[in-house]
XYZ file of C-alpha atoms in Angstrom:
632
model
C -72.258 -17.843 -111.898
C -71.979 -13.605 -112.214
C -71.159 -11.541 -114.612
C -70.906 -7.815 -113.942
C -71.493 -5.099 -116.417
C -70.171 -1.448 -116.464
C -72.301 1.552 -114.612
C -74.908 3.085 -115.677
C -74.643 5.771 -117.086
C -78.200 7.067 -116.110
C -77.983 6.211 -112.372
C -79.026 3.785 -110.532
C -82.281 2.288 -109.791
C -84.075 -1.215 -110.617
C -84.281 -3.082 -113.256
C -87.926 -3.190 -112.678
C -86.964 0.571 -113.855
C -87.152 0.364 -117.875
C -84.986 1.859 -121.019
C -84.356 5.070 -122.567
C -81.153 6.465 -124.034
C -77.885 6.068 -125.249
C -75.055 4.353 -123.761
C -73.040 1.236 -123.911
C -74.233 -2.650 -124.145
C -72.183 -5.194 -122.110
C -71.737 -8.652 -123.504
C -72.187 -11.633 -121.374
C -71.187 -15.167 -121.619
C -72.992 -16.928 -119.104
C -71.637 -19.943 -117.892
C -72.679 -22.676 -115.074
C -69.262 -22.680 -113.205
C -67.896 -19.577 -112.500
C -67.853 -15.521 -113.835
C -66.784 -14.344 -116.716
C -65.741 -11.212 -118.080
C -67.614 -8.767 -119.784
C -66.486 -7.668 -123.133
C -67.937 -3.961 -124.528
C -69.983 -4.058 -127.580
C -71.869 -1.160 -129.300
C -75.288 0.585 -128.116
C -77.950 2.867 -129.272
C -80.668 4.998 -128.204
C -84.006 3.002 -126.696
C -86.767 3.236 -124.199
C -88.449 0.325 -121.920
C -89.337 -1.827 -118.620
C -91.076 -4.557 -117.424
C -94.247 -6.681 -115.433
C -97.335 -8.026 -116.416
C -99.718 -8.090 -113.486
C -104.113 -8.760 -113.019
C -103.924 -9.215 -109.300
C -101.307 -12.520 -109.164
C -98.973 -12.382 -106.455
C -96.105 -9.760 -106.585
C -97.195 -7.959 -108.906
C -97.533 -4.550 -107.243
C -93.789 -3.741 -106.065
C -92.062 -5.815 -109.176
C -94.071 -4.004 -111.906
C -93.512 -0.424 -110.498
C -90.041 -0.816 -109.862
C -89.273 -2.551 -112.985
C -90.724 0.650 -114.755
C -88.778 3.511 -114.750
C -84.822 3.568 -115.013
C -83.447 4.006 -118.155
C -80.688 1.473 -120.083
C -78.908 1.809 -123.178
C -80.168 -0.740 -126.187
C -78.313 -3.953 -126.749
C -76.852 -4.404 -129.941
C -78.146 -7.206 -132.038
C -75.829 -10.367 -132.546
C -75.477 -13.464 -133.626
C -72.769 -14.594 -130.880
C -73.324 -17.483 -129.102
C -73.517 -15.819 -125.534
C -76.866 -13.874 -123.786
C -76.346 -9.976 -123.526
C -77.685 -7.175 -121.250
C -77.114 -3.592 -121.186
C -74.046 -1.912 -119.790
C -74.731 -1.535 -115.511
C -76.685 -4.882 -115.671
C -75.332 -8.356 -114.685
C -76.728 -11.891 -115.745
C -76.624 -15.404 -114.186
C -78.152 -18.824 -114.556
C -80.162 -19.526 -111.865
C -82.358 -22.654 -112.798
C -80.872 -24.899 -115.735
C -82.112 -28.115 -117.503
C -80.546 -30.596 -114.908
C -80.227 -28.573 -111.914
C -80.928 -30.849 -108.716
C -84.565 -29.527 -106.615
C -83.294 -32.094 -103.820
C -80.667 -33.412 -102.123
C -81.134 -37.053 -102.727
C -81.469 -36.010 -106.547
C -77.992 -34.032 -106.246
C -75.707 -37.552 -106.896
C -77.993 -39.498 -109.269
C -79.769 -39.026 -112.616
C -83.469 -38.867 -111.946
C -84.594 -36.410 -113.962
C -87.989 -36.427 -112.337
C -86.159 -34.502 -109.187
C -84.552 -31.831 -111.568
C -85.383 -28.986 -113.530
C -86.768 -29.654 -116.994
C -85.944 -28.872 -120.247
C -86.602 -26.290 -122.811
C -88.040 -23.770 -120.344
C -91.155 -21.802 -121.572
C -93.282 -19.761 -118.832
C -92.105 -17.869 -115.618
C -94.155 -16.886 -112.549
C -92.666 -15.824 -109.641
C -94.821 -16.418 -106.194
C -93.457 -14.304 -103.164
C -93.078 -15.759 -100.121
C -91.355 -13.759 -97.826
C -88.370 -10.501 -98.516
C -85.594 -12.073 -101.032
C -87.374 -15.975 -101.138
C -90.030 -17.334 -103.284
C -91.266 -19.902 -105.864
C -90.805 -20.287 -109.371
C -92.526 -21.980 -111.338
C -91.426 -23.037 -114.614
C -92.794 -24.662 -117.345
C -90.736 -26.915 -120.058
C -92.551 -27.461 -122.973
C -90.662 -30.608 -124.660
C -87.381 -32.035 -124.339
C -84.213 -32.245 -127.079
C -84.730 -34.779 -129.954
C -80.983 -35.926 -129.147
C -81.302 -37.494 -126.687
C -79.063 -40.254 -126.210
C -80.101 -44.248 -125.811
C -83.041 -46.664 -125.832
C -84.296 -44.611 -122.847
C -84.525 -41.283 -124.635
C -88.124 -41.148 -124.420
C -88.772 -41.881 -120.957
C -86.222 -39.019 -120.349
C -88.477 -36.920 -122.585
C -91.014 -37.909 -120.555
C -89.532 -36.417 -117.189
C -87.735 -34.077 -118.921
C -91.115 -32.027 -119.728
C -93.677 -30.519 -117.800
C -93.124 -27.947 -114.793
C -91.085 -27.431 -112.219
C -92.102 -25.168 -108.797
C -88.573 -24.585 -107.771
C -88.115 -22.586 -103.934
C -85.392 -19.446 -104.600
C -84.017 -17.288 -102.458
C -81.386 -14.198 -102.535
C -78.613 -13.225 -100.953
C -77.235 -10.674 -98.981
C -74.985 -9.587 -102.044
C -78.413 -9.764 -104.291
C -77.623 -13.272 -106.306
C -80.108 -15.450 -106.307
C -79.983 -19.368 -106.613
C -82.415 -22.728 -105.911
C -83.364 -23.674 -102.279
C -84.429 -26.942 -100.732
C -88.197 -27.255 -99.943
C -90.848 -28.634 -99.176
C -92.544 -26.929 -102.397
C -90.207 -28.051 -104.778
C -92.172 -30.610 -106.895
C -92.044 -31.650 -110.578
C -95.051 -32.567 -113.236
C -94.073 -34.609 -115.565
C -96.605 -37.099 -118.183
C -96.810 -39.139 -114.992
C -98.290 -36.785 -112.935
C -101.650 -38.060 -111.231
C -103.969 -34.737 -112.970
C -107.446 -34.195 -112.345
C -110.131 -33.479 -114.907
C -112.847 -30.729 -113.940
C -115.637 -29.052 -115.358
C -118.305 -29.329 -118.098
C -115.714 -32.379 -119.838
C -114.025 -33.876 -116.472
C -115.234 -35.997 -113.691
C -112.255 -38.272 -113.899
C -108.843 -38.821 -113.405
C -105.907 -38.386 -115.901
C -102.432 -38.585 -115.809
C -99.573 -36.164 -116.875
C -98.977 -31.962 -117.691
C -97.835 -32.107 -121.836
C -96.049 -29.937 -123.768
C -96.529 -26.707 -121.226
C -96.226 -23.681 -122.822
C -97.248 -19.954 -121.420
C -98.596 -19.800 -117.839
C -100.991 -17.115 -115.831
C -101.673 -16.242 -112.520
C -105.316 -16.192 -110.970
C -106.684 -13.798 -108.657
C -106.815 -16.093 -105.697
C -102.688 -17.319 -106.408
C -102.896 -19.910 -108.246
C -100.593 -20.890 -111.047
C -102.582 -21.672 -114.953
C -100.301 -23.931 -117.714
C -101.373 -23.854 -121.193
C -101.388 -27.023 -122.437
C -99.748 -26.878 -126.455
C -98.690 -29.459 -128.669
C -99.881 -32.462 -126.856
C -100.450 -33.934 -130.071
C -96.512 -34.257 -130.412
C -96.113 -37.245 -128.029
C -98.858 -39.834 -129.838
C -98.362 -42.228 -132.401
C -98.971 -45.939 -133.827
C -97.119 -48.571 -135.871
C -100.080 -50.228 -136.317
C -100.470 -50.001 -140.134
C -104.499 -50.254 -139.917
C -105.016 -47.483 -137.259
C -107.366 -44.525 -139.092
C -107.971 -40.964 -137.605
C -111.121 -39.738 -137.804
C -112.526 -36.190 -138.127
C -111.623 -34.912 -134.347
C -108.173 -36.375 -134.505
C -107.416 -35.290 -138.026
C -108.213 -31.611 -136.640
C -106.194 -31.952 -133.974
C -103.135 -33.022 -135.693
C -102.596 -36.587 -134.361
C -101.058 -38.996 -137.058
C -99.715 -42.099 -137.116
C -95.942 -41.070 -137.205
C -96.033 -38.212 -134.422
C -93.680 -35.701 -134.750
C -90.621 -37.593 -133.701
C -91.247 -38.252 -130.037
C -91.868 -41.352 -130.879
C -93.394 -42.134 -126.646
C -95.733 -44.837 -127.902
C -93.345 -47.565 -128.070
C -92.385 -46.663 -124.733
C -95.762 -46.186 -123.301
C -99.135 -47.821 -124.432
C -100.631 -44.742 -123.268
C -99.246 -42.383 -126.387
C -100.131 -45.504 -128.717
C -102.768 -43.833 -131.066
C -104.125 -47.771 -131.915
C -103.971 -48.685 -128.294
C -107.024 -48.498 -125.999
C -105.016 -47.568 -123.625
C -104.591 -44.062 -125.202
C -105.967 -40.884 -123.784
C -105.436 -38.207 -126.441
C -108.910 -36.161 -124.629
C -107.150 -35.866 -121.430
C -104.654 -33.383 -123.127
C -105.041 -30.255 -124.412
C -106.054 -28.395 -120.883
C -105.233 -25.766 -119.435
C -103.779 -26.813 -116.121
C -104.797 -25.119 -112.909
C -101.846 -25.914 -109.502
C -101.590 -24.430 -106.143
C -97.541 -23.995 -106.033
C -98.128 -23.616 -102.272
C -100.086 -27.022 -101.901
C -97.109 -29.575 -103.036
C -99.263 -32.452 -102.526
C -102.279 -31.225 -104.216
C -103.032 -32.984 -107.769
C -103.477 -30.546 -110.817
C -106.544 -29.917 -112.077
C -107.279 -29.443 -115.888
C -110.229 -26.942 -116.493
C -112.250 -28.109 -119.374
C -114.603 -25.199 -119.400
C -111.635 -23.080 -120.908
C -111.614 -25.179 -123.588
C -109.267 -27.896 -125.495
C -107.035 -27.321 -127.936
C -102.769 -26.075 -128.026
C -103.078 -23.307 -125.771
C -100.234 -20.949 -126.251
C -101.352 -19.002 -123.090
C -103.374 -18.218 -120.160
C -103.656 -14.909 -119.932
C -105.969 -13.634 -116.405
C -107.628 -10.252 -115.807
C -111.306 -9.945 -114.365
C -114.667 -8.037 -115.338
C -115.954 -5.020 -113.401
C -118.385 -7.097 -111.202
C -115.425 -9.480 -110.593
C -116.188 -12.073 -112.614
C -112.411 -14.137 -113.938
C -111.753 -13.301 -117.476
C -109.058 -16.141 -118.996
C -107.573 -15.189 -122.813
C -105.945 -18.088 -124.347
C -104.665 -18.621 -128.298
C -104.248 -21.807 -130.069
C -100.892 -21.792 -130.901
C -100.989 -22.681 -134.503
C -101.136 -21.035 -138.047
C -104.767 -20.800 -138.945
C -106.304 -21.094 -135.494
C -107.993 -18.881 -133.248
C -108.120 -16.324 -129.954
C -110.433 -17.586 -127.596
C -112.121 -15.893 -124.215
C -113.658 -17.692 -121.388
C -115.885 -15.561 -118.924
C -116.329 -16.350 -115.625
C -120.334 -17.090 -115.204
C -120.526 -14.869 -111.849
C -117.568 -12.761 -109.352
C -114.872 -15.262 -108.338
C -114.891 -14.067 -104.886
C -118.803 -14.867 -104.539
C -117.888 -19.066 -105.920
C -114.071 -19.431 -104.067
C -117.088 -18.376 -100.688
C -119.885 -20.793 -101.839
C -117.209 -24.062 -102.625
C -117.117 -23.451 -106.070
C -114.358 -23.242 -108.778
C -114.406 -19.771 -110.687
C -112.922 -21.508 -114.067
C -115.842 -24.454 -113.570
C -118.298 -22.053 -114.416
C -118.650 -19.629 -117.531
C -118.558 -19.469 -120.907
C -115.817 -19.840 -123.748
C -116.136 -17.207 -126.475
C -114.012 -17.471 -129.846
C -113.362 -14.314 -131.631
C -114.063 -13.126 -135.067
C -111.516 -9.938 -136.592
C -113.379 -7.997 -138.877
C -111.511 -6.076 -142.097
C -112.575 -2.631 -140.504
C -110.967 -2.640 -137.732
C -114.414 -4.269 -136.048
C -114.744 -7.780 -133.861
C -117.045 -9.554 -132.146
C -116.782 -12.881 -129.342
C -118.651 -15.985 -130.464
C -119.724 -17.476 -127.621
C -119.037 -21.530 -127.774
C -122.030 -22.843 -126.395
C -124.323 -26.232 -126.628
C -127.650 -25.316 -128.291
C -126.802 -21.664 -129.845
C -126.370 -21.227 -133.571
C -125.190 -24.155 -135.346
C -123.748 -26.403 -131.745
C -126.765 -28.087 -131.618
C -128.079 -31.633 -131.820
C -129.242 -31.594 -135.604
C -125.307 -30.578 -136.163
C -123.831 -33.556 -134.279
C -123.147 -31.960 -131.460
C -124.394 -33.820 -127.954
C -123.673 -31.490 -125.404
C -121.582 -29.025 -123.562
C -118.988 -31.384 -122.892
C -118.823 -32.413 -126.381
C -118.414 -28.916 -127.706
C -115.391 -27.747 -124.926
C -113.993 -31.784 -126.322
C -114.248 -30.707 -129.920
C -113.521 -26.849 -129.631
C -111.739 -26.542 -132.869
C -114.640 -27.862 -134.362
C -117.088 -25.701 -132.467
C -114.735 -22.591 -133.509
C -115.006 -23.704 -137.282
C -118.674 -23.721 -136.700
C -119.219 -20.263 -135.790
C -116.887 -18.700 -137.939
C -113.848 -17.444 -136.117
C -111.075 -15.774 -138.072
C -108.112 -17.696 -138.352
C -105.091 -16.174 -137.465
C -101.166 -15.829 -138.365
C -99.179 -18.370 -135.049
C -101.270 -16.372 -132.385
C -99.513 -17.046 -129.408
C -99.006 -14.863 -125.701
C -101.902 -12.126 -124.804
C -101.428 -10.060 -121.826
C -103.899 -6.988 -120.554
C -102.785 -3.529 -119.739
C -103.261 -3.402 -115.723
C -104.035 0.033 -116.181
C -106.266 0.634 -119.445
C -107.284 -2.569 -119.846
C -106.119 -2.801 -123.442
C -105.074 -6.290 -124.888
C -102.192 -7.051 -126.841
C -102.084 -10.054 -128.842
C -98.386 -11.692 -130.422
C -98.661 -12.808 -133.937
C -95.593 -14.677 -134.755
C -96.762 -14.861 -138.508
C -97.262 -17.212 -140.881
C -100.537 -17.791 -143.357
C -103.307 -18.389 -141.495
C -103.770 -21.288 -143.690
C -104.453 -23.592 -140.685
C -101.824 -25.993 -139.380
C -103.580 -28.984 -138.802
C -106.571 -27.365 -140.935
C -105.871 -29.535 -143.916
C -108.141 -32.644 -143.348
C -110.808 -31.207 -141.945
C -113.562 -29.078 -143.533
C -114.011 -25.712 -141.651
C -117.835 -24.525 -143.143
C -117.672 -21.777 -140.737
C -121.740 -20.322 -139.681
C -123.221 -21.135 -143.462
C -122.470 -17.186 -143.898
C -119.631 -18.018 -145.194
C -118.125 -14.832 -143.027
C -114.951 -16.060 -140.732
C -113.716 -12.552 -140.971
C -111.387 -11.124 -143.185
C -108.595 -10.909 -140.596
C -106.084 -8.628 -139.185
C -103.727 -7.417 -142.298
C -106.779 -5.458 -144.202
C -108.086 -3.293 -141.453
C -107.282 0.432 -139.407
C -103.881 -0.154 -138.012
C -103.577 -2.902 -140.350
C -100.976 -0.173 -141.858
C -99.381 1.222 -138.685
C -96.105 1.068 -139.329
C -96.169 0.491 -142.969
C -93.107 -2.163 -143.496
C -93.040 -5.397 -144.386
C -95.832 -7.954 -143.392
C -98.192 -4.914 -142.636
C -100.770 -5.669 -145.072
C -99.846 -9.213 -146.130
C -103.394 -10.843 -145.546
C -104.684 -12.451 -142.409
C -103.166 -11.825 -139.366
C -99.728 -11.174 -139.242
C -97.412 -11.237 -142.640
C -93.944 -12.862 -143.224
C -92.490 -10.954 -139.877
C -94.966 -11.317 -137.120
C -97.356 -8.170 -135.679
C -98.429 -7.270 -132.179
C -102.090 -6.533 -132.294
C -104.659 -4.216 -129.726
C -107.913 -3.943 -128.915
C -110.148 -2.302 -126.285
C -113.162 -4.792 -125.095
C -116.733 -3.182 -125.056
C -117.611 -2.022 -121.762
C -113.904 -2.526 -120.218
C -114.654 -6.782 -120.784
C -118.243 -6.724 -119.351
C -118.666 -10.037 -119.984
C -121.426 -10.566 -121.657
C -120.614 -11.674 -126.066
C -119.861 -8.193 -126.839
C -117.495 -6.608 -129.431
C -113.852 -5.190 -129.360
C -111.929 -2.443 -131.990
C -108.777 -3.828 -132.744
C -105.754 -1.674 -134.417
C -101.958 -3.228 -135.113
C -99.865 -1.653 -132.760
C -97.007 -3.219 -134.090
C -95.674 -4.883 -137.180
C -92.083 -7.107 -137.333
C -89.616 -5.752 -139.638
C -91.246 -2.393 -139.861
C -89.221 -0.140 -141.423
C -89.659 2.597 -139.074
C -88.049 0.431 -136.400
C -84.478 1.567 -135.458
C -81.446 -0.905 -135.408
C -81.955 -0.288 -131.546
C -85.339 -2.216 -131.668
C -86.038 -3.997 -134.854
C -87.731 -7.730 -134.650
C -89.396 -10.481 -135.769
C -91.881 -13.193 -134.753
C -92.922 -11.859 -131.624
C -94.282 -14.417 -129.026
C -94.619 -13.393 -125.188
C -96.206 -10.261 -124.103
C -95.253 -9.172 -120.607
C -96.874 -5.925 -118.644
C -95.462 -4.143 -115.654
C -98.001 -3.509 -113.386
C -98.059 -0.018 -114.203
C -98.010 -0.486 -117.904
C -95.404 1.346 -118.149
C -93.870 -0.928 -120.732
C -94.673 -4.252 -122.905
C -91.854 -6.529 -122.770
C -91.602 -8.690 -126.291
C -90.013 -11.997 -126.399
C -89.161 -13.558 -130.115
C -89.141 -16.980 -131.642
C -87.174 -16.732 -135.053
C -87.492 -20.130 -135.574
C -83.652 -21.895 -136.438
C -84.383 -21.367 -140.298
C -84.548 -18.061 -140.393
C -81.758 -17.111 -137.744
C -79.454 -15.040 -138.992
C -80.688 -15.357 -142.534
C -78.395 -13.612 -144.254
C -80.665 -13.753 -147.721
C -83.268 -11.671 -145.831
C -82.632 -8.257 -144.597
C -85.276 -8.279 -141.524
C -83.847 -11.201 -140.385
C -80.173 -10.314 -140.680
C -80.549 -7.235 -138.730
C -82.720 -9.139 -135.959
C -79.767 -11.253 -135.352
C -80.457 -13.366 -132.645
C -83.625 -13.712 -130.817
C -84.242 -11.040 -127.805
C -86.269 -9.427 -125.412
C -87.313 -6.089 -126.087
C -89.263 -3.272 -124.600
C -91.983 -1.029 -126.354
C -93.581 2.085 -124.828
C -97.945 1.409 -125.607
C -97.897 4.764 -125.937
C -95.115 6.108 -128.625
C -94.306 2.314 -129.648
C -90.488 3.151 -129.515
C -88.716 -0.623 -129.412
C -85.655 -1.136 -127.025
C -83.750 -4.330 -127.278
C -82.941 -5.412 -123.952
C -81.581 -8.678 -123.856
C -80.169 -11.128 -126.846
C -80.205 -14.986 -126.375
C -77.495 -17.385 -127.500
C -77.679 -19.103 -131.071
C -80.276 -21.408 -131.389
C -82.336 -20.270 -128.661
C -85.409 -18.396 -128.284
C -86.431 -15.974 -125.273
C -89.603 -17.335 -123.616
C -91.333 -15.949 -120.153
C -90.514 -13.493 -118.309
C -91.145 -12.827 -114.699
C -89.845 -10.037 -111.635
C -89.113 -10.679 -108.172
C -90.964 -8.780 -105.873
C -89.448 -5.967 -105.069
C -88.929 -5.259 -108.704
C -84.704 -5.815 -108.580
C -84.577 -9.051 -110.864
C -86.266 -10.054 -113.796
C -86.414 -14.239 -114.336
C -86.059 -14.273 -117.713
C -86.133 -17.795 -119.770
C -83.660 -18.872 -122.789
C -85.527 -22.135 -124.529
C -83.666 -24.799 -126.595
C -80.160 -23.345 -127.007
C -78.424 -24.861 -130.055
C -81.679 -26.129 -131.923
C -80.962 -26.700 -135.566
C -80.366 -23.559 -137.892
C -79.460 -22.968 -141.243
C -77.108 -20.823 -140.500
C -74.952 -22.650 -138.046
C -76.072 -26.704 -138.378
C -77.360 -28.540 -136.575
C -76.936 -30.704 -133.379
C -76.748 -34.390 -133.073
C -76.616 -37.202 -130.569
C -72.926 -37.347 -131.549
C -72.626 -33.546 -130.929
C -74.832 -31.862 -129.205
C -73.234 -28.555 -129.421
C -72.361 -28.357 -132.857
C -74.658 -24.926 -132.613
C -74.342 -23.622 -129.201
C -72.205 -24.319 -125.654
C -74.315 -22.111 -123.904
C -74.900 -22.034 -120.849
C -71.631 -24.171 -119.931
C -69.155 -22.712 -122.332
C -66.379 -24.534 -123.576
C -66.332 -27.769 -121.266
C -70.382 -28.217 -122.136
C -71.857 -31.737 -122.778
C -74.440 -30.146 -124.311
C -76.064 -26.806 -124.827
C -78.980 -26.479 -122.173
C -82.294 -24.265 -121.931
C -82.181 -21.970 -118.477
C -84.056 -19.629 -116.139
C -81.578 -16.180 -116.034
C -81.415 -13.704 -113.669
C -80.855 -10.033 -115.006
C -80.369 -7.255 -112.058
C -78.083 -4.321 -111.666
C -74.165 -4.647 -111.442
């Protein structure tokens, strides 16, 4: 489906081109069918533009292009519809559902269609207008319908590599071939690395993704922990399990009594296998994933690639929950050098936890068997055992606990790092039965919220204690010697707070989550993750002018905010991605129609009770989708 916007009023140019001025949003009801209209809602001033990029495939042309031209802001809403500037036009492309093959196109197997509640983009060139995306879904809808609901949960996660390809008018839409493959918690996975030498099955609860020098495809592995559970009354968790958040009632996936394999009590049950992140060749269809255990196991809310000076793979990943940490793992010597001599880069290096210090000070940990208190007079057996346990082996050390950290991405062109603090505590989600002693100092590091920049922007949640406040901030730091490698230290500043009061209407937020460069840094796009609560929360003023969730645009260097694109109710805007040549942005909507205060919530009797989107009227239910956004 199209819809078209109005022109631009700055010219014309890509959408790889950015934001800047005043002029007119377009609103845009997307549905599955057929074009709609586009009805004229207010704009204000802005700046902006897109592309993350460390060397992964495309990201030269996309990020340049997407870096320049200018758009008017989007106003923010609450209407159930996704939005985009005046001059722009946007369409579904991939939706939860959508066939991958022919023989999948008249039956139900969700195991040959796209998954649900979409979460990281990458785009892989393969030739002028075609290429792959891969997508990640990171759970499936807790209404879903019959005694075969979890086994569709099943499918319904994981990733999809999806062939695309644009036409001669510029729309884009799915293409048979041989590439297109699924993961799903069946997948045949294998384990690598300091923990692995064996075989696993399935990809769970995907979240962020990254791109490695060499083209392949990384997928953060989050809240695995979500599909295990027991109704055997005398299973007990012990310490490891406790800090990883497995319990006996789950979190309402309830898979273990559909699958002995989630069944906490069962022996059956492989709770170490998950955790990973998850290395695939989208280009090798028939080649098993491979989870790299050097990097470390625990809910990964990204994969985030750049390299060293000498060469040597640099991987930044955050566990994804209130109270846990930012992690580093360091390639032990240049990738090129290993890919030449048979070996994996990601096999080979070493895993580094940080530690935020009040003035504006850090330092990387490094996470290794035998140094500081990992050793065998602490329980600790080996390297295996400490990548196993990392949690554990972060409490150890003393890393700072953090506020939801969640997507980190690296300016291609400074080298700066950006981290998204949704916000929260930093009390530790799954913290609470387990005792975190830290080094015997006693020194985990008094957090981001008390040091330089800990003020920038001095509204709400700027100073309110470890990392991040009631409205989420977007912290930077500069590694010492440009990431040499080595356990070094960083300076760290906020670069931006949620709810800030110096934000305009044109660019105020909350709870950011994923962090996207263009390759020139030109711009950092910002997705956000209001969670359904606090949508439209009238009683709170931040939140009631956030309106919806969005994706936004901030200059690194001013900090000016530019709201983009707005997402329908319920949902929450997730990766981003570019084409090529820079022309289209893949942009994901997650979980459309999730339950909110403000507008209900959905059931098995009526799915859409908070949102239609993207089928409008006629919908079943609301679904989670891969958009297209280009120029009208």
């Amino acid at each position: 489906m199209t819809s078209t916007g109005s022109e631009n009023t700055k010219g014309q140019g890509s959408i790889a081109q950015g934001a800047s001025s005043p002029g007119t949003a377009r609103r845009t009801l997307l549905t599955a069918a057929a074009a709609t209209a586009w009805a004229v809602a207010g704009a204000q001033a802005a700046s902006a533009a897109p592309r993350q990029g460390v060397g992964g495939p495309g990201a030269g042309g996309a990020a340049r292009a997407v870096a320049a031209s200018p758009f008017g802001a989007v106003a923010a809403t609450t209407a159930d519809e996704v939005r985009v500037p005046r001059g722009f036009r946007a369409e579904v492309l991939a939706r939860w559902g959508d066939a991958l093959t022919r023989t999948a196109e008249g039956g139900t197997g969700q195991a040959a269609r796209v998954g649900s509640h979409h979460h990281g983009a990458e785009f892989f060139p393969l030739a002028p207008g075609k290429g792959l995306l891969a997508l990640t879904h990171e759970a499936a809808p807790g209404t879903l319908p019959g005694a075969d609901g979890a086994r569709l949960a099943m499918a319904a996660q994981g990733v999809t590599v999806a062939a695309v390809r644009q036409d001669a008018g510029g729309a884009w839409s799915l293409a048979g071939s041989r590439f297109n493959r699924r993961l799903t918690a069946d997948t045949p996975v294998r384990l690598s690395g300091p923990a692995g030498g064996r075989h696993g099955r399935g990809v769970l609860a995907p979240a962020a993704t990254g791109v490695t020098p060499w083209g392949t495809l990384l997928i953060a592995e989050e809240n695995a922990n979500a599909a295990y559970g027991t109704s055997d009354a005398g299973w007990r968790r012990e310490e490891t399990a406790a800090r990883y958040g497995f319990a006996a009632h789950g979190f309402g996936a309830a898979w273990h009594t559909a699958d002995a394999r989630f069944d906490l009590a069962d022996e059956q049950a492989r709770p170490m296998d998950h955790g990973w992140i998850t290395e695939l060749d989208p280009r090798a269809p028939a080649a098993a994933p491979v989870k790299r255990t050097a990097l470390g196991r625990f809910w990964h809310g990204c994969a985030t690639v750049t390299q060293t000076g000498d060469g040597r793979v640099v991987v930044y990943s955050t566990d994804a929950e209130d109270g846990e940490y930012l992690y580093r793992f360091v390639g032990a010597a240049p990738w090129r050098a290993l890919r030449r001599q048979g070996r994996d880069p990601l096999d080979e290096g070493t895993l580094y936890v940080a530690r935020f210090g009040s003035s504006g000070e850090g330092r990387w940990l490094p996470l290794a068997f035998g140094t500081g208190p990992l050793t065998t007079g602490n329980g600790w057996r080996d390297q295996a055992d400490v990548l196993l346990r990392t949690r554990l082996a972060a409490d150890a050390v003393g890393a700072t606990p953090l506020a939801r950290p969640e997507r980190v991405a690296v300016h291609p062109r400074t080298g700066e790092v950006y981290l998204a603090l949704v916000g929260g505590t930093a009390c530790g989600g799954c913290a609470g039965d387990a005792d975190r002693a830290g080094d015997g100092s006693g020194d985990r590091g008094a957090g981001p919220g008390t040091g330089p920049g800990a003020g920038a922007g001095s509204g709400a949640g700027a100073a309110a204690g470890p990392g991040g406040g009631r409205y989420g901030r977007i912290l930077r730091w500069r590694e010492d010697g440009a990431v040499a490698g080595a356990a070094g230290g960083f300076a760290w500043e906020v670069f931006l707070s949620g709810g800030d009061a110096a934000l305009t209407p044109a660019g105020v937020f909350a709870a950011p989550k994923n962090l996207w460069f263009d390759a020139d840094g030109h711009r950092l796009w910002i997705s956000t993750g209001i969670p359904g609560h606090h949508l439209a929360d009238g009683d709170d003023p931040v939140y009631a002018q956030a309106g919806n969730n969005a994706l936004l645009a901030a200059d690194p260097r001013s900090g000016e905010v530019t709201r983009f694109l707005t997402a329908p109710r319920g949902a929450e805007v997730t990766g981003v991605s570019a084409a090529e040549d820079g022309d289209t942005l893949f942009v994901n909507i997650q979980h459309p129609g999730q339950r909110t205060r403000a507008w209900g919530h959905p059931t098995a009797a009526d799915p859409c009770a908070v949102s239609n989107w993207p089928d409008g009227p006629s919908a079943s239910r609301p679904r989670s989708a891969t958009v297209t956004v280009r120029r009208a």
